[in-house]
PDB file of C-alpha atoms and ligand atoms in Angstrom:
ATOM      1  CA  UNK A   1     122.846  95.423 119.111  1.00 85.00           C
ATOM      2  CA  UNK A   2     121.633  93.197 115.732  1.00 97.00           C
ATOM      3  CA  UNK A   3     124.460  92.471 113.118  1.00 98.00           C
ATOM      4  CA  UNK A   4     121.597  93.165 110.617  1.00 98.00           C
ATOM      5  CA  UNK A   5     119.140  95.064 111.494  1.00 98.00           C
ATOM      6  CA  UNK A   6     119.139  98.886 112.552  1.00 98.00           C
ATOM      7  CA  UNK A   7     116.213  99.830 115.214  1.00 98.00           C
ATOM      8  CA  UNK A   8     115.459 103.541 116.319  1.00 98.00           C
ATOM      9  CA  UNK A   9     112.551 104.872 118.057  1.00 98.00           C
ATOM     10  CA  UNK A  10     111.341 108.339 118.183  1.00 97.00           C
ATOM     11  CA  UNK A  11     110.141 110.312 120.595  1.00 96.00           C
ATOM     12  CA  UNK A  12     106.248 110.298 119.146  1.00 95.00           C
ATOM     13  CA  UNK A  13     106.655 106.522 119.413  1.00 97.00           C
ATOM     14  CA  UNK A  14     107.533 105.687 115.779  1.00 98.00           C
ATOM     15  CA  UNK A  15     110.223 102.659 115.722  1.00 98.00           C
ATOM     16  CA  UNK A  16     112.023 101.822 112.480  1.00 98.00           C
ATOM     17  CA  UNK A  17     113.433  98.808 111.549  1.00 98.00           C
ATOM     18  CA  UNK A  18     116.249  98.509 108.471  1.00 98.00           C
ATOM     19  CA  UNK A  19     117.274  96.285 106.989  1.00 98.00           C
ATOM     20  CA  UNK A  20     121.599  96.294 106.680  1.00 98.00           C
ATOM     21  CA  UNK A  21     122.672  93.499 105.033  1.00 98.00           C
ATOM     22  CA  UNK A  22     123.481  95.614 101.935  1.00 98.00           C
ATOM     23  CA  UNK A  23     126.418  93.334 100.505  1.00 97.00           C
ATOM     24  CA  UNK A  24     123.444  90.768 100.120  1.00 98.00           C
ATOM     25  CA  UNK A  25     120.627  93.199  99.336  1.00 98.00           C
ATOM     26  CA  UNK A  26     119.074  92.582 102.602  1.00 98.00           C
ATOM     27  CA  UNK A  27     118.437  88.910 101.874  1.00 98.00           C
ATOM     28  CA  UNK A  28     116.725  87.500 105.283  1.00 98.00           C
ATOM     29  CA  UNK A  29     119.398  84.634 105.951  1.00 97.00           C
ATOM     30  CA  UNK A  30     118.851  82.648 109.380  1.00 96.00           C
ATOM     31  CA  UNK A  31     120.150  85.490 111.105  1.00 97.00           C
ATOM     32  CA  UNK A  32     118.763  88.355 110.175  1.00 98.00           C
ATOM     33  CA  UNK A  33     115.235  86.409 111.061  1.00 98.00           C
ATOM     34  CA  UNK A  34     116.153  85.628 114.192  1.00 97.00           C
ATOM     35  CA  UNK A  35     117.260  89.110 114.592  1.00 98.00           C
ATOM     36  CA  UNK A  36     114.021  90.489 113.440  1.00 98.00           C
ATOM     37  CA  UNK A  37     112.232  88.501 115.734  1.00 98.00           C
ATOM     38  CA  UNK A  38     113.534  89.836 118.654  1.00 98.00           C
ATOM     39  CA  UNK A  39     113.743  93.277 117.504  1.00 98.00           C
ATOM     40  CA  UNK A  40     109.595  92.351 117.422  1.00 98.00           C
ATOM     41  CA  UNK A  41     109.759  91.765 120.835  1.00 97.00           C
ATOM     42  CA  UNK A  42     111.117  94.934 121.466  1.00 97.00           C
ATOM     43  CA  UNK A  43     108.653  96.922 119.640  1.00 97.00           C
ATOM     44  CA  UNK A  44     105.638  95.435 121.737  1.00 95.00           C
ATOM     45  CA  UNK A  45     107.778  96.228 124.673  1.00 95.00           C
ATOM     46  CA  UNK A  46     108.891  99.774 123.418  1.00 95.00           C
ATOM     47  CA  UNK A  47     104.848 101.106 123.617  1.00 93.00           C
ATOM     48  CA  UNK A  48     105.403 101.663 119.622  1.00 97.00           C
ATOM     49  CA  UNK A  49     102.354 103.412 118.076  1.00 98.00           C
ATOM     50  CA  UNK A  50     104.163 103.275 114.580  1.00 98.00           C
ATOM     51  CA  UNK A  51     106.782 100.687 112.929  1.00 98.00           C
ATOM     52  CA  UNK A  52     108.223 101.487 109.920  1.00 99.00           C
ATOM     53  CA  UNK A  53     110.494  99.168 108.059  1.00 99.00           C
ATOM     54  CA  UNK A  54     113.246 100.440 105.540  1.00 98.00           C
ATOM     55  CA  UNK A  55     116.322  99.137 103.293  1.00 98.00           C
ATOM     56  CA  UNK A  56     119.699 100.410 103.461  1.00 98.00           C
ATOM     57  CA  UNK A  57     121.542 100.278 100.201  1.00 97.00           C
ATOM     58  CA  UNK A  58     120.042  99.602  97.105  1.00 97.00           C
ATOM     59  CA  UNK A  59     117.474  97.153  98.097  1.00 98.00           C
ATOM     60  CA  UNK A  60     114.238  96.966 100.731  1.00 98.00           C
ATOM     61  CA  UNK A  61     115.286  93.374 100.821  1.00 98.00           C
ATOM     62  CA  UNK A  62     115.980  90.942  97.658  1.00 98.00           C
ATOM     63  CA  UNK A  63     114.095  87.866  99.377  1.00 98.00           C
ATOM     64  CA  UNK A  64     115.229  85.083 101.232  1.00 98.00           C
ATOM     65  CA  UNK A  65     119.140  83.891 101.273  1.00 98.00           C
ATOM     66  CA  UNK A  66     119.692  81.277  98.066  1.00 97.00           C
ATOM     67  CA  UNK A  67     123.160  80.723  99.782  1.00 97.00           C
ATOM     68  CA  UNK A  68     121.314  78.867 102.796  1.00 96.00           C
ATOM     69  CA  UNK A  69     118.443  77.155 100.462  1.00 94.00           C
ATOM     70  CA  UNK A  70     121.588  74.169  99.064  1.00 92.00           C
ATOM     71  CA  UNK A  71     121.398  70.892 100.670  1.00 92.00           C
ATOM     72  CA  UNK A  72     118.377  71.779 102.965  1.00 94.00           C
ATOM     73  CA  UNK A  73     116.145  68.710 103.505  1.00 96.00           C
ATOM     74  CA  UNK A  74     112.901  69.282 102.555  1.00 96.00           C
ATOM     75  CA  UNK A  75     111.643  69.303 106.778  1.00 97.00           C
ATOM     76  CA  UNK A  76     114.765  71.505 106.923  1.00 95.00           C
ATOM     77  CA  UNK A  77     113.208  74.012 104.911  1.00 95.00           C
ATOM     78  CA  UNK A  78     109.530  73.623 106.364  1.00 96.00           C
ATOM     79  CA  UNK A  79     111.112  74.697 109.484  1.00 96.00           C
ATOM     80  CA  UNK A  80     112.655  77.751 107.896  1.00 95.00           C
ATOM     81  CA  UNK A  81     108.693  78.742 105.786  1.00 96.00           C
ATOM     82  CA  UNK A  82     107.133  78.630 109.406  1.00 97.00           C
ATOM     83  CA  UNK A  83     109.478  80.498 111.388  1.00 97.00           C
ATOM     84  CA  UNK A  84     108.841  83.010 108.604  1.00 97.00           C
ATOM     85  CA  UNK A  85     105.520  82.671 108.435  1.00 98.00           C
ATOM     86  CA  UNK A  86     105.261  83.088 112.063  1.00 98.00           C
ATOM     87  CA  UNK A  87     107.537  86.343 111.998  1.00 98.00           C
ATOM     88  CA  UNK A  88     105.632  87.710 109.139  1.00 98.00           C
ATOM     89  CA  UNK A  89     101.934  86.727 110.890  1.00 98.00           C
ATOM     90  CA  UNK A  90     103.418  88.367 114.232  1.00 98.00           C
ATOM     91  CA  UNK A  91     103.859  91.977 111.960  1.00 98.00           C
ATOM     92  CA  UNK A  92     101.041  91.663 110.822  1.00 98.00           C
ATOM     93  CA  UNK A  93      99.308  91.227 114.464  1.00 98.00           C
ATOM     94  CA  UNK A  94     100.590  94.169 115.734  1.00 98.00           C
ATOM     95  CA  UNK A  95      98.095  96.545 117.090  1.00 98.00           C
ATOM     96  CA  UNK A  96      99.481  99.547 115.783  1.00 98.00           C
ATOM     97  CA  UNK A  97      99.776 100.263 111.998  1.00 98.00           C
ATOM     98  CA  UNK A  98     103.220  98.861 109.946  1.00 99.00           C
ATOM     99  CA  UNK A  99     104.157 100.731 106.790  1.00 99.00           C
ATOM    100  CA  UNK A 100     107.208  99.475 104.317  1.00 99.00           C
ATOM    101  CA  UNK A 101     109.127 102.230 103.085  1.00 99.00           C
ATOM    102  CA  UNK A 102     110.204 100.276  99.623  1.00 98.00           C
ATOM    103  CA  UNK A 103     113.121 101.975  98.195  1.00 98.00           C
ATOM    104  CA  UNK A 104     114.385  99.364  95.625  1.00 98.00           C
ATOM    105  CA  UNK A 105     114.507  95.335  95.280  1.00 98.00           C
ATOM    106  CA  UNK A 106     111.603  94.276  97.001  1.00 99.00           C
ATOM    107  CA  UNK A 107     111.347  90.339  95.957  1.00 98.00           C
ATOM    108  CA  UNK A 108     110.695  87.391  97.427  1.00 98.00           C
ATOM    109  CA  UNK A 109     110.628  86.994 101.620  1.00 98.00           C
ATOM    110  CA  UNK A 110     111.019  90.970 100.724  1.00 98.00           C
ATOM    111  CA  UNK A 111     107.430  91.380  99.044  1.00 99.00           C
ATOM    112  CA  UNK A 112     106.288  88.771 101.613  1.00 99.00           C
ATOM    113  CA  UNK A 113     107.359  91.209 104.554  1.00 99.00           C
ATOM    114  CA  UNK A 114     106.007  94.169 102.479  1.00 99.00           C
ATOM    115  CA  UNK A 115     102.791  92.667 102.196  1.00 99.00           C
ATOM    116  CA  UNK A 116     102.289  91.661 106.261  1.00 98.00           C
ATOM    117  CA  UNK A 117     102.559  95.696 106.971  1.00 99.00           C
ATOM    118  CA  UNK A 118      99.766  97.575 107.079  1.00 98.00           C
ATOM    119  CA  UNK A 119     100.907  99.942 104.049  1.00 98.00           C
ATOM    120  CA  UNK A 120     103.534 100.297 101.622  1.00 98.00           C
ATOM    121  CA  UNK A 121     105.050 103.517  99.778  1.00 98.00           C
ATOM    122  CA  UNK A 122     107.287 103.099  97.459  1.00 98.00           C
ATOM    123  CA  UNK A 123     110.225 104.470  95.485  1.00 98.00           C
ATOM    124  CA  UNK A 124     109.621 104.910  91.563  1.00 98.00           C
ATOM    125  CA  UNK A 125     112.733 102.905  90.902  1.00 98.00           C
ATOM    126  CA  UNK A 126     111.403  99.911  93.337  1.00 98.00           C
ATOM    127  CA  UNK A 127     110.653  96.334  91.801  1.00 98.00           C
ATOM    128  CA  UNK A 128     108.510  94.409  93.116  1.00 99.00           C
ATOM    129  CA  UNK A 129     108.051  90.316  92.666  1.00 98.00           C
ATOM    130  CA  UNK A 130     107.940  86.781  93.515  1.00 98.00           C
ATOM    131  CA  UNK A 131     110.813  85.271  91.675  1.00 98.00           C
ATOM    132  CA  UNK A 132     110.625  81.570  93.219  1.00 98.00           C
ATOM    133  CA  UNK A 133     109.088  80.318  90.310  1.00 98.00           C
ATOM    134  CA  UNK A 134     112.699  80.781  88.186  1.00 98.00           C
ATOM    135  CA  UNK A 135     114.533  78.914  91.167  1.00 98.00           C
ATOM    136  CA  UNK A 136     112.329  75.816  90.958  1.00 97.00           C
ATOM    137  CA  UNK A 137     110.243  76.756  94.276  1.00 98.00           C
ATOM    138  CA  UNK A 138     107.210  78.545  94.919  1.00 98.00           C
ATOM    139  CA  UNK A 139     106.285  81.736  97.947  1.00 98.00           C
ATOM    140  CA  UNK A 140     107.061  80.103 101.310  1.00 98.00           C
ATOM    141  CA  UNK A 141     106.056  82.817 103.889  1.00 98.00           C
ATOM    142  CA  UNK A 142     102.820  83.678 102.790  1.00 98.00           C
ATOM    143  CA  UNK A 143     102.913  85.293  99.428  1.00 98.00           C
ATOM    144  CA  UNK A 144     100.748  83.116  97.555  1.00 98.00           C
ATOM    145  CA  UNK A 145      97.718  83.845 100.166  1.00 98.00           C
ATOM    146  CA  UNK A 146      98.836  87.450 100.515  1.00 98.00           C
ATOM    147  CA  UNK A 147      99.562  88.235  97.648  1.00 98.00           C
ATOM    148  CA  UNK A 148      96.147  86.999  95.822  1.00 98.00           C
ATOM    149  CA  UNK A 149      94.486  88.674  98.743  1.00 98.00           C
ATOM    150  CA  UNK A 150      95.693  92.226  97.696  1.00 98.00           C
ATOM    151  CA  UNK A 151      95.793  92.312  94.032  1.00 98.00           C
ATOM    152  CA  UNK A 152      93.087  89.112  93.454  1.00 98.00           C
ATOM    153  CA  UNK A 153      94.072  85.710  91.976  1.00 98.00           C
ATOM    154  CA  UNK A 154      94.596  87.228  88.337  1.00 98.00           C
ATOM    155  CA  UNK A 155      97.352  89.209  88.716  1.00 98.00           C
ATOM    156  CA  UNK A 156      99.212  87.128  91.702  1.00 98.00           C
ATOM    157  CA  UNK A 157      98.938  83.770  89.551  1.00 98.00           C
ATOM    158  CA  UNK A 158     100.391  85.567  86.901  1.00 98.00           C
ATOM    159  CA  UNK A 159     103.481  87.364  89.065  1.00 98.00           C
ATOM    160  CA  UNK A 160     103.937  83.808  90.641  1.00 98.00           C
ATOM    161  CA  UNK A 161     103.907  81.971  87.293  1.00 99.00           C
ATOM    162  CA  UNK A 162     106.153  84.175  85.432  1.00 98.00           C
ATOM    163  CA  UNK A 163     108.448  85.526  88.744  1.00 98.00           C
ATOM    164  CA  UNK A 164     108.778  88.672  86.624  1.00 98.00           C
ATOM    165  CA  UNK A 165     109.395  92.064  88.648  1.00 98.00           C
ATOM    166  CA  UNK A 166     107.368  94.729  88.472  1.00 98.00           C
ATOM    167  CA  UNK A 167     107.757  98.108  88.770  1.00 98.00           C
ATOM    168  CA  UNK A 168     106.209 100.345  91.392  1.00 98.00           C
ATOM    169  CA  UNK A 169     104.219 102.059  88.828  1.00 98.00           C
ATOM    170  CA  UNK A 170     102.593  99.116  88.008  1.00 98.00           C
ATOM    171  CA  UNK A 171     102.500  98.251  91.797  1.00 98.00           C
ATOM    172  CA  UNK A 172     100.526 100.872  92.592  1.00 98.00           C
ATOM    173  CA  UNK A 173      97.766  99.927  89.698  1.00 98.00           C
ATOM    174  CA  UNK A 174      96.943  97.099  90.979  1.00 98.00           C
ATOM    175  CA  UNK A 175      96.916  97.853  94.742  1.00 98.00           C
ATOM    176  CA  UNK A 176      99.876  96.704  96.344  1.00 98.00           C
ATOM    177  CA  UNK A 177     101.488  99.356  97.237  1.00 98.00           C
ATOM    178  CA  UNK A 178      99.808 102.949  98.186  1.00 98.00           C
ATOM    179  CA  UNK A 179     102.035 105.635  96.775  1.00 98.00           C
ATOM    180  CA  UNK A 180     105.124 105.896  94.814  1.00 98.00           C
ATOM    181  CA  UNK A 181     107.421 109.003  95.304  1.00 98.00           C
ATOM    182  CA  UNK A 182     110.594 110.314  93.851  1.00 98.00           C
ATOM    183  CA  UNK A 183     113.655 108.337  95.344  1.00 98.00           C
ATOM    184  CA  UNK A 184     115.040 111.397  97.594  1.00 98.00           C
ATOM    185  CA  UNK A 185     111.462 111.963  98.629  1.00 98.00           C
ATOM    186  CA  UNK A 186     110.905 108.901  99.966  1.00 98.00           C
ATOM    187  CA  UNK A 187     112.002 109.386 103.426  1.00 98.00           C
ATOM    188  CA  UNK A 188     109.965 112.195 104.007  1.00 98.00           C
ATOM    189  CA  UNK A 189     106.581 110.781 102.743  1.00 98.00           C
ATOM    190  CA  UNK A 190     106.739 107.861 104.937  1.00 98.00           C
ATOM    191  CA  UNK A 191     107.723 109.876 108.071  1.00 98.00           C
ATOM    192  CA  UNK A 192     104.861 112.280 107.559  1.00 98.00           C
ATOM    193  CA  UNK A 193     102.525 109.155 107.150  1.00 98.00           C
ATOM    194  CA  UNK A 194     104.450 107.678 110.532  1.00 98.00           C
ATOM    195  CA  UNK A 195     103.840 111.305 112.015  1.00 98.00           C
ATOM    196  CA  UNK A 196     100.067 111.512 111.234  1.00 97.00           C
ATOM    197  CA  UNK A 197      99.627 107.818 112.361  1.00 98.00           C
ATOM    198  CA  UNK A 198     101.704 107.883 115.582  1.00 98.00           C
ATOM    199  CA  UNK A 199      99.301 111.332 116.637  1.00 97.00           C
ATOM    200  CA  UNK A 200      96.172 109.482 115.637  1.00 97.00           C
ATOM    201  CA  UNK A 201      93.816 108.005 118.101  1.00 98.00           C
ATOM    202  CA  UNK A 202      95.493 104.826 118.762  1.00 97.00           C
ATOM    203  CA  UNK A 203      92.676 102.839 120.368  1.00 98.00           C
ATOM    204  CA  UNK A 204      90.797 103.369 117.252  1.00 98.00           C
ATOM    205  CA  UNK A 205      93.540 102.483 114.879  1.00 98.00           C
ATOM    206  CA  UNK A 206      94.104  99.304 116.386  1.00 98.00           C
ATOM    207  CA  UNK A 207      90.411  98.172 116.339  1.00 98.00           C
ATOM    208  CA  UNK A 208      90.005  99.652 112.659  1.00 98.00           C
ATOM    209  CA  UNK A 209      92.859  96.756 111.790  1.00 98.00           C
ATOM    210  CA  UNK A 210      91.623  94.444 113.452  1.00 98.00           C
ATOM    211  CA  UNK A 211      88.018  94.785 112.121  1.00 98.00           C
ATOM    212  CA  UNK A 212      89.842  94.665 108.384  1.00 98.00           C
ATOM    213  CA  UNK A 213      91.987  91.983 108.743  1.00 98.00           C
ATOM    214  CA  UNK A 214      90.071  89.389 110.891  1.00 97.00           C
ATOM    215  CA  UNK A 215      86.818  91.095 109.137  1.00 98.00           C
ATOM    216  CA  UNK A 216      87.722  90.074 105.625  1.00 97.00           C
ATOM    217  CA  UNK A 217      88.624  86.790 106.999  1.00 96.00           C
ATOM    218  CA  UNK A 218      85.130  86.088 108.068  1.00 97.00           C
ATOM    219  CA  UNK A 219      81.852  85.175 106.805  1.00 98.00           C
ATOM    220  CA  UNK A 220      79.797  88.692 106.318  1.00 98.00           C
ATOM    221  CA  UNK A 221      77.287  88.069 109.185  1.00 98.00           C
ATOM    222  CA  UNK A 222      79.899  87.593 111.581  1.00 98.00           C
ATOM    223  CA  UNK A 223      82.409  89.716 110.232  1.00 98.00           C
ATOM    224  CA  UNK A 224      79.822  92.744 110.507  1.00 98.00           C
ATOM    225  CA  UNK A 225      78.570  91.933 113.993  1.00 98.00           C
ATOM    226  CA  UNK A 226      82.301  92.222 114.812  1.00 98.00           C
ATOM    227  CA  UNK A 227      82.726  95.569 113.631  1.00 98.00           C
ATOM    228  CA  UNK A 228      79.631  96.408 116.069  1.00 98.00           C
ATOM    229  CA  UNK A 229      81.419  95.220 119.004  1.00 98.00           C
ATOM    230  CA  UNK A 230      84.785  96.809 117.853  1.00 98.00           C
ATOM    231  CA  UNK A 231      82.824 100.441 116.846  1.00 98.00           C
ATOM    232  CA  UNK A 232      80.888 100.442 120.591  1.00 98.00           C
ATOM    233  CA  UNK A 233      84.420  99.940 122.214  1.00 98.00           C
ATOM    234  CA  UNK A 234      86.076 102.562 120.481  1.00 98.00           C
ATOM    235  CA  UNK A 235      82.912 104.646 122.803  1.00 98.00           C
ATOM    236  CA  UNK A 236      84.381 103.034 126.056  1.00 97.00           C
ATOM    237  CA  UNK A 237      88.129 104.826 124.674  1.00 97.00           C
ATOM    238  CA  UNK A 238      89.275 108.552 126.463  1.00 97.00           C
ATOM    239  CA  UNK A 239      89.944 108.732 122.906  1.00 97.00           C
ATOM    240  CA  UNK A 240      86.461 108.951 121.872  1.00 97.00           C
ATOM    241  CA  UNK A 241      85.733 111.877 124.330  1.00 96.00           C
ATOM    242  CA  UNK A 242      88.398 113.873 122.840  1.00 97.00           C
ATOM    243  CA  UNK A 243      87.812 113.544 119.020  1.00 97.00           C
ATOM    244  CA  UNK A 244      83.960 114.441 119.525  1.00 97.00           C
ATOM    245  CA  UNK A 245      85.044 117.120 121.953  1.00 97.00           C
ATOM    246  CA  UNK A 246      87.153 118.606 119.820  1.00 97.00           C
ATOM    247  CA  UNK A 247      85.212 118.575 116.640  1.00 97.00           C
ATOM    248  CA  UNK A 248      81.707 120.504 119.046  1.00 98.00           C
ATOM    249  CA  UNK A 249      84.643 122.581 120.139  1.00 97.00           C
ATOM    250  CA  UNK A 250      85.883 123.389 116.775  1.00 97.00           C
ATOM    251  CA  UNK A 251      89.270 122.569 117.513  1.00 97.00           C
ATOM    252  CA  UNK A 252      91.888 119.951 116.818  1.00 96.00           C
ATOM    253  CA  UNK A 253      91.734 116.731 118.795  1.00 96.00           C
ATOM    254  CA  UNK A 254      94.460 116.193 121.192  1.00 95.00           C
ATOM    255  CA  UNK A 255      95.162 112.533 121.475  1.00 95.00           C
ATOM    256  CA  UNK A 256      97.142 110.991 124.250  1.00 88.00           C
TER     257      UNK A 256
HETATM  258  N1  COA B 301     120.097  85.619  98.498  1.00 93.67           N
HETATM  259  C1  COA B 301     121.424  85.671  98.669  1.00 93.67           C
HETATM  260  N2  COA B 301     122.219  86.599  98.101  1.00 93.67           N
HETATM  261  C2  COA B 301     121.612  87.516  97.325  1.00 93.67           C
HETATM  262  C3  COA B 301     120.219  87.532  97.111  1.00 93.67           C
HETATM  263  C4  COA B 301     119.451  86.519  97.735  1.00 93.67           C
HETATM  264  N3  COA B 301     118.139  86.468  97.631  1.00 93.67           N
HETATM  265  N4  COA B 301     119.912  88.546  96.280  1.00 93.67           N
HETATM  266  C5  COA B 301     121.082  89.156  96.003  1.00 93.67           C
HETATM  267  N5  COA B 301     122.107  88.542  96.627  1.00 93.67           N
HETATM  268  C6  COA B 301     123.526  88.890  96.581  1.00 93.67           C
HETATM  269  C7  COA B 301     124.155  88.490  95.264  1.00 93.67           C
HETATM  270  O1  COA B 301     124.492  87.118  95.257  1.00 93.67           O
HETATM  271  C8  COA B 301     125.346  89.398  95.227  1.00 93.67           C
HETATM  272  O2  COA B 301     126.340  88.883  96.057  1.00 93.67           O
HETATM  273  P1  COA B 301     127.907  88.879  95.582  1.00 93.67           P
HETATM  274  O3  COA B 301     128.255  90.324  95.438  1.00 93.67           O
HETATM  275  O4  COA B 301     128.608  88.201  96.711  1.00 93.67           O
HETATM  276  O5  COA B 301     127.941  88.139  94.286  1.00 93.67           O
HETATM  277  C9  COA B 301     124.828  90.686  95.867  1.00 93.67           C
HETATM  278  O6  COA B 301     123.678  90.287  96.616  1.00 93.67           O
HETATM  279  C10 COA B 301     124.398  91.723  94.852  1.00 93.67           C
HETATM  280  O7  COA B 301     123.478  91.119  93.973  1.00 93.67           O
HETATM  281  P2  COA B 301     123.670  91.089  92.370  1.00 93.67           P
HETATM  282  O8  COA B 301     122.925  89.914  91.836  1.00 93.67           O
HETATM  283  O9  COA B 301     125.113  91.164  92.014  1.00 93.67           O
HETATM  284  O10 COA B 301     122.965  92.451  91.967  1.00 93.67           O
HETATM  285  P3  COA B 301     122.186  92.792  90.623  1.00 93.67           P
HETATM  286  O11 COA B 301     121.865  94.228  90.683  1.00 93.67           O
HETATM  287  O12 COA B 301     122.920  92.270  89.455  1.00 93.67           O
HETATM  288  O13 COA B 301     120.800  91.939  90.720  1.00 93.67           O
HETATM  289  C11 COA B 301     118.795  91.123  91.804  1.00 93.67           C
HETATM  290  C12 COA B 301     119.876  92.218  91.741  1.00 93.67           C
HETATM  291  C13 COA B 301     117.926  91.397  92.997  1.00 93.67           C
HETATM  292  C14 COA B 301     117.975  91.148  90.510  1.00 93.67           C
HETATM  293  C15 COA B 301     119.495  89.753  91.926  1.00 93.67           C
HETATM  294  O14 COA B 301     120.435  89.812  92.983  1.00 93.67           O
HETATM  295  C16 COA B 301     118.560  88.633  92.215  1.00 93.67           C
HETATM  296  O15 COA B 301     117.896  88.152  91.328  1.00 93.67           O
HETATM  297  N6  COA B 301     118.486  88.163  93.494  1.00 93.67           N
HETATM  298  C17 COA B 301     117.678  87.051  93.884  1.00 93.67           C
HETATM  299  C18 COA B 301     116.229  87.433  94.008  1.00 93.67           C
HETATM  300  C19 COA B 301     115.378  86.237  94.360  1.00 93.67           C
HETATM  301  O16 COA B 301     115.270  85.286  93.616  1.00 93.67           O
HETATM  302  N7  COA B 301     114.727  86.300  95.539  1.00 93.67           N
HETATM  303  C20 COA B 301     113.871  85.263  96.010  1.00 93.67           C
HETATM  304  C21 COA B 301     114.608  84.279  96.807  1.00 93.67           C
HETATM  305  S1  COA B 301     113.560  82.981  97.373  1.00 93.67           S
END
């Protein structure tokens, strides 16, 4: 169905999207954007309660394509920043939570993508970075907001600055990613994560992101008085019923 992009669904709801543009290390050329964008459209149509994004090969993806960057026009390549930006902000919209299973290069567009999912585990032989700087060009779809957002101005100015990689050990000391596992393990930490998530109350999850993202985005007073309204309609939710239920019951909640 996509030339670069693999999409499954499970059963329990949990769609992954990879990346399979291996003979380019999953560079995001025009294509593979456009691609992704649809396969978007197919997750809010599939009832996901999960999406996962991988890397075939030996990359998660190695940023945007150089190849297509020569002889842009500068409005050219504004175009190309907010389609990204817009495919990147639409990820991280989703009601339901995202996770980036990082198995190697993760740079550029790559780190940008990483960083619009909800979480990110990572393989100990993954890099991490925002190499612009070395090409003459700075983050274009989002990383200099999102990335000072995760890790605080300190360390992003200084990955920007320099574009050096770094590795997922260092990732994970500063925040950006949530847990690093052995390369062969890596499959089966993320789908136990995907597992857990897609069983979870889903009602709840979505208004938990919402309260953190939009939340943090907000002056306090407001930003609190929206988690009110978000906590009291998580008590209008089936969902509700069943985890209090269960826990007077002594049992394990059933979510639908
Ligand atoms: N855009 C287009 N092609 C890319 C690419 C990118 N961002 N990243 C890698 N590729 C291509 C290479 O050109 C090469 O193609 P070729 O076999 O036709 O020559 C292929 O992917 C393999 O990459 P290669 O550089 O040979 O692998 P490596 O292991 O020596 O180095 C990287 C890996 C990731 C360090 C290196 O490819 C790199 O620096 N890529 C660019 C990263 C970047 O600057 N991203 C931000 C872009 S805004």
């Amino acid at each position: 169905m996509f030339n670069n992009l693999l999409y499954e669904r499970t059963d329990e709801g949990i769609v992954t999207i990879t990346f399979t543009r291996e003979k380019a290390l999953n560079a995001l050329n025009n294509e593979t954007v456009r691609e992704l964008e649809q396969a978007l459209e197919k997750v809010k149509d599939d009832n996901a309660r999960v999406l996962v994004f991988k890397g075939s090969g030996r990359a998660f993806i190695a940023g945007a394509d150089i190849t297509e960057f020569k002889g842009k026009t500068a409005s050219e390549i504004k175009l190309f920043s907010l389609v990204l930006q817009k495919v990147l902000n639409e990820i991280e919209l989703l009601p339901i939570p995202t996770i980036a299973a990082v198995n190697g290069f993760c740079l550029g567009g790559g780190c940008e993508l990483a960083m619009a999912c909800d979480l990110r585990i990572a393989s100990n032989i993954a890099l991490f970075g925002q190499p612009e700087i070395t090409l003459g060009i700075i983050p274009g779809a989002g990383g200099t907001q999102r990335l000072p957002r995760l890790v605080g101005k300190t360390i992003a100015k200084e990955m920007i600055f320099l574009g050096d990689s770094i590795d997922s050990k260092r990732a994970f000391k500063i925040g950006l990613v949530n847990k690093v596992v052995e390369t062969e393990d890596l499959d089966s930490a993320v789908n136990d994560l995907a597992k857990r998530l897609a069983t979870g109350p889903s009602f709840a999850l979505s208004q938990a992101k919402e309260a953190i993202d939009r939340g943090t985005e907000m002056a306090w007073l407001d930003a609190i008085q929206m988690e009110a309204n978000l906590f009291s309609l998580t008590f209008t939710h089936e969902d509700m019923e069943e985890g209090v239920s269960a826990f007077l019951e002594k049992r394990k909640a059933q979510f639908k």
